[in-house]
Amino acid sequence: AANKEKKALELGFIMGELRPYAMSLHTREQAPKEGKAKPKRAAPIAWAPSATKYLQFLVDSREVYSTLEDIVGRREDMASLRATGLERVKALDKDIVWLAATRGLLIPSVGESGALYAAHLRELSSDPAMTPKLLNHWYNYYFAHTAGGRMIGAKLSEALFAGKTLEFYQWEGDVKELLGDATKKFDEIANKWTREEKDAALAETGDAFKFGGSMLSYLK
């Protein structure tokens, strides 16, 4: 146990603890090398949304990213996580307007999934003691979008937009470098947490997956 703790400290909280914990909640099918969760007996997901559903997904995604950006913008203890280059609100603004205009759609109000997730984030933000849990969501939501999110986006782009890549799936600069820099900044915050706070952050992973998964329901 002592060696495991030492290795985690050397790697940093994200790579040493948070990412491995998150990956362990995936099945082998989702993460062949690191998945440990038992697969659920379910039919394969068919990503086949209409443009209307996709627009709703973008609107709800914007609500969650906007909430995270607002929280980080207000909280001085999270100031280092501002302007990481991972922010998605401006990109989503462009995509939402483009999709509505090209398909003749009205921009919808935020749906239930986005509203519930944003409310959960605001609730966590209201209590400083919940900061480790809140930052679990920050990590999982931003980082997952650069991995599985991009894969889903590519499939949908072929199905709906003749291969056009939306702004949502584009970053200024090398996304790996952006993730690396954000990881260092996150770890600097997490290094100040107690063991109990780190465990609380890890324990929030299930909820991060639950809320993130509810957002993807629009795309099925």
PDB file of N, CA and C in Angstrom, residues 88-129:
ATOM      1  N   ARG A  88     -15.088  25.237 -23.823  1.00  0.00           N
ATOM      2  CA  ARG A  88     -15.889  24.863 -24.985  1.00  0.00           C
ATOM      3  C   ARG A  88     -17.074  25.785 -25.275  1.00  0.00           C
ATOM      4  N   VAL A  89     -17.348  26.761 -24.441  1.00  0.00           N
ATOM      5  CA  VAL A  89     -18.552  27.578 -24.610  1.00  0.00           C
ATOM      6  C   VAL A  89     -18.551  28.345 -25.931  1.00  0.00           C
ATOM      7  N   LYS A  90     -17.466  29.021 -26.250  1.00  0.00           N
ATOM      8  CA  LYS A  90     -17.413  29.811 -27.480  1.00  0.00           C
ATOM      9  C   LYS A  90     -17.566  28.926 -28.712  1.00  0.00           C
ATOM     10  N   ALA A  91     -16.937  27.764 -28.683  1.00  0.00           N
ATOM     11  CA  ALA A  91     -17.052  26.822 -29.799  1.00  0.00           C
ATOM     12  C   ALA A  91     -18.494  26.344 -29.946  1.00  0.00           C
ATOM     13  N   LEU A  92     -19.121  26.032 -28.831  1.00  0.00           N
ATOM     14  CA  LEU A  92     -20.506  25.565 -28.860  1.00  0.00           C
ATOM     15  C   LEU A  92     -21.452  26.657 -29.340  1.00  0.00           C
ATOM     16  N   ASP A  93     -21.190  27.890 -28.949  1.00  0.00           N
ATOM     17  CA  ASP A  93     -22.020  29.010 -29.424  1.00  0.00           C
ATOM     18  C   ASP A  93     -22.050  29.031 -30.952  1.00  0.00           C
ATOM     19  N   LYS A  94     -20.887  28.865 -31.568  1.00  0.00           N
ATOM     20  CA  LYS A  94     -20.792  28.883 -33.029  1.00  0.00           C
ATOM     21  C   LYS A  94     -21.541  27.701 -33.640  1.00  0.00           C
ATOM     22  N   ASP A  95     -21.353  26.504 -33.063  1.00  0.00           N
ATOM     23  CA  ASP A  95     -21.982  25.305 -33.611  1.00  0.00           C
ATOM     24  C   ASP A  95     -23.496  25.341 -33.479  1.00  0.00           C
ATOM     25  N   ILE A  96     -23.979  25.840 -32.366  1.00  0.00           N
ATOM     26  CA  ILE A  96     -25.424  25.902 -32.135  1.00  0.00           C
ATOM     27  C   ILE A  96     -26.085  26.824 -33.159  1.00  0.00           C
ATOM     28  N   VAL A  97     -25.492  27.978 -33.368  1.00  0.00           N
ATOM     29  CA  VAL A  97     -26.037  28.926 -34.352  1.00  0.00           C
ATOM     30  C   VAL A  97     -25.962  28.334 -35.757  1.00  0.00           C
ATOM     31  N   TRP A  98     -24.825  27.714 -36.089  1.00  0.00           N
ATOM     32  CA  TRP A  98     -24.644  27.122 -37.428  1.00  0.00           C
ATOM     33  C   TRP A  98     -25.647  26.012 -37.690  1.00  0.00           C
ATOM     34  N   LEU A  99     -25.792  25.097 -36.734  1.00  0.00           N
ATOM     35  CA  LEU A  99     -26.688  23.958 -36.937  1.00  0.00           C
ATOM     36  C   LEU A  99     -28.139  24.412 -37.057  1.00  0.00           C
ATOM     37  N   ALA A 100     -28.551  25.329 -36.194  1.00  0.00           N
ATOM     38  CA  ALA A 100     -29.932  25.824 -36.260  1.00  0.00           C
ATOM     39  C   ALA A 100     -30.199  26.513 -37.595  1.00  0.00           C
ATOM     40  N   ALA A 101     -29.230  27.306 -38.046  1.00  0.00           N
ATOM     41  CA  ALA A 101     -29.413  28.058 -39.295  1.00  0.00           C
ATOM     42  C   ALA A 101     -29.433  27.148 -40.516  1.00  0.00           C
ATOM     43  N   THR A 102     -28.517  26.173 -40.574  1.00  0.00           N
ATOM     44  CA  THR A 102     -28.421  25.331 -41.769  1.00  0.00           C
ATOM     45  C   THR A 102     -29.577  24.329 -41.866  1.00  0.00           C
ATOM     46  N   ARG A 103     -30.158  23.950 -40.727  1.00  0.00           N
ATOM     47  CA  ARG A 103     -31.257  22.978 -40.750  1.00  0.00           C
ATOM     48  C   ARG A 103     -32.627  23.632 -40.501  1.00  0.00           C
ATOM     49  N   GLY A 104     -32.641  24.953 -40.372  1.00  0.00           N
ATOM     50  CA  GLY A 104     -33.903  25.643 -40.154  1.00  0.00           C
ATOM     51  C   GLY A 104     -34.572  25.279 -38.839  1.00  0.00           C
ATOM     52  N   LEU A 105     -33.768  25.133 -37.804  1.00  0.00           N
ATOM     53  CA  LEU A 105     -34.286  24.722 -36.489  1.00  0.00           C
ATOM     54  C   LEU A 105     -34.286  25.894 -35.514  1.00  0.00           C
ATOM     55  N   LEU A 106     -35.228  25.860 -34.599  1.00  0.00           N
ATOM     56  CA  LEU A 106     -35.224  26.821 -33.503  1.00  0.00           C
ATOM     57  C   LEU A 106     -34.267  26.305 -32.434  1.00  0.00           C
ATOM     58  N   ILE A 107     -33.491  27.192 -31.831  1.00  0.00           N
ATOM     59  CA  ILE A 107     -32.581  26.791 -30.751  1.00  0.00           C
ATOM     60  C   ILE A 107     -33.422  26.495 -29.512  1.00  0.00           C
ATOM     61  N   PRO A 108     -33.364  25.265 -29.002  1.00  0.00           N
ATOM     62  CA  PRO A 108     -34.211  24.894 -27.861  1.00  0.00           C
ATOM     63  C   PRO A 108     -33.691  25.422 -26.529  1.00  0.00           C
ATOM     64  N   SER A 109     -34.559  25.380 -25.540  1.00  0.00           N
ATOM     65  CA  SER A 109     -34.136  25.684 -24.172  1.00  0.00           C
ATOM     66  C   SER A 109     -33.294  24.516 -23.663  1.00  0.00           C
ATOM     67  N   VAL A 110     -32.574  24.742 -22.582  1.00  0.00           N
ATOM     68  CA  VAL A 110     -31.783  23.663 -21.978  1.00  0.00           C
ATOM     69  C   VAL A 110     -32.715  22.545 -21.541  1.00  0.00           C
ATOM     70  N   GLY A 111     -32.346  21.318 -21.882  1.00  0.00           N
ATOM     71  CA  GLY A 111     -33.164  20.162 -21.524  1.00  0.00           C
ATOM     72  C   GLY A 111     -32.914  19.684 -20.100  1.00  0.00           C
ATOM     73  N   GLU A 112     -33.586  18.620 -19.738  1.00  0.00           N
ATOM     74  CA  GLU A 112     -33.516  18.105 -18.366  1.00  0.00           C
ATOM     75  C   GLU A 112     -32.113  17.656 -17.977  1.00  0.00           C
ATOM     76  N   SER A 113     -31.432  16.945 -18.887  1.00  0.00           N
ATOM     77  CA  SER A 113     -30.106  16.415 -18.554  1.00  0.00           C
ATOM     78  C   SER A 113     -29.114  17.533 -18.249  1.00  0.00           C
ATOM     79  N   GLY A 114     -29.075  18.542 -19.099  1.00  0.00           N
ATOM     80  CA  GLY A 114     -28.161  19.658 -18.887  1.00  0.00           C
ATOM     81  C   GLY A 114     -28.501  20.466 -17.654  1.00  0.00           C
ATOM     82  N   ALA A 115     -29.798  20.673 -17.432  1.00  0.00           N
ATOM     83  CA  ALA A 115     -30.242  21.466 -16.279  1.00  0.00           C
ATOM     84  C   ALA A 115     -29.900  20.762 -14.966  1.00  0.00           C
ATOM     85  N   LEU A 116     -30.127  19.452 -14.918  1.00  0.00           N
ATOM     86  CA  LEU A 116     -29.852  18.699 -13.692  1.00  0.00           C
ATOM     87  C   LEU A 116     -28.357  18.657 -13.398  1.00  0.00           C
ATOM     88  N   TYR A 117     -27.556  18.479 -14.447  1.00  0.00           N
ATOM     89  CA  TYR A 117     -26.107  18.422 -14.234  1.00  0.00           C
ATOM     90  C   TYR A 117     -25.583  19.782 -13.765  1.00  0.00           C
ATOM     91  N   ALA A 118     -26.028  20.845 -14.404  1.00  0.00           N
ATOM     92  CA  ALA A 118     -25.585  22.185 -14.009  1.00  0.00           C
ATOM     93  C   ALA A 118     -25.984  22.485 -12.568  1.00  0.00           C
ATOM     94  N   ALA A 119     -27.190  22.063 -12.182  1.00  0.00           N
ATOM     95  CA  ALA A 119     -27.656  22.290 -10.808  1.00  0.00           C
ATOM     96  C   ALA A 119     -26.790  21.536  -9.809  1.00  0.00           C
ATOM     97  N   HIS A 120     -26.386  20.316 -10.162  1.00  0.00           N
ATOM     98  CA  HIS A 120     -25.521  19.526  -9.282  1.00  0.00           C
ATOM     99  C   HIS A 120     -24.165  20.209  -9.097  1.00  0.00           C
ATOM    100  N   LEU A 121     -23.630  20.733 -10.179  1.00  0.00           N
ATOM    101  CA  LEU A 121     -22.337  21.424 -10.114  1.00  0.00           C
ATOM    102  C   LEU A 121     -22.426  22.682  -9.250  1.00  0.00           C
ATOM    103  N   ARG A 122     -23.511  23.425  -9.405  1.00  0.00           N
ATOM    104  CA  ARG A 122     -23.686  24.641  -8.588  1.00  0.00           C
ATOM    105  C   ARG A 122     -23.840  24.294  -7.110  1.00  0.00           C
ATOM    106  N   GLU A 123     -24.515  23.178  -6.849  1.00  0.00           N
ATOM    107  CA  GLU A 123     -24.684  22.744  -5.457  1.00  0.00           C
ATOM    108  C   GLU A 123     -23.323  22.387  -4.844  1.00  0.00           C
ATOM    109  N   LEU A 124     -22.505  21.664  -5.589  1.00  0.00           N
ATOM    110  CA  LEU A 124     -21.172  21.317  -5.093  1.00  0.00           C
ATOM    111  C   LEU A 124     -20.333  22.572  -4.885  1.00  0.00           C
ATOM    112  N   SER A 125     -20.473  23.529  -5.770  1.00  0.00           N
ATOM    113  CA  SER A 125     -19.675  24.750  -5.699  1.00  0.00           C
ATOM    114  C   SER A 125     -20.052  25.625  -4.514  1.00  0.00           C
ATOM    115  N   SER A 126     -21.275  25.457  -4.016  1.00  0.00           N
ATOM    116  CA  SER A 126     -21.747  26.310  -2.923  1.00  0.00           C
ATOM    117  C   SER A 126     -21.085  25.976  -1.592  1.00  0.00           C
ATOM    118  N   ASP A 127     -20.430  24.820  -1.509  1.00  0.00           N
ATOM    119  CA  ASP A 127     -19.787  24.383  -0.270  1.00  0.00           C
ATOM    120  C   ASP A 127     -18.299  24.123  -0.547  1.00  0.00           C
ATOM    121  N   PRO A 128     -17.402  24.949  -0.020  1.00  0.00           N
ATOM    122  CA  PRO A 128     -15.961  24.763  -0.261  1.00  0.00           C
ATOM    123  C   PRO A 128     -15.458  23.364   0.075  1.00  0.00           C
ATOM    124  N   ALA A 129     -16.123  22.712   1.039  1.00  0.00           N
ATOM    125  CA  ALA A 129     -15.702  21.365   1.419  1.00  0.00           C
ATOM    126  C   ALA A 129     -15.939  20.364   0.288  1.00  0.00           C
TER     127      ALA A 129
END
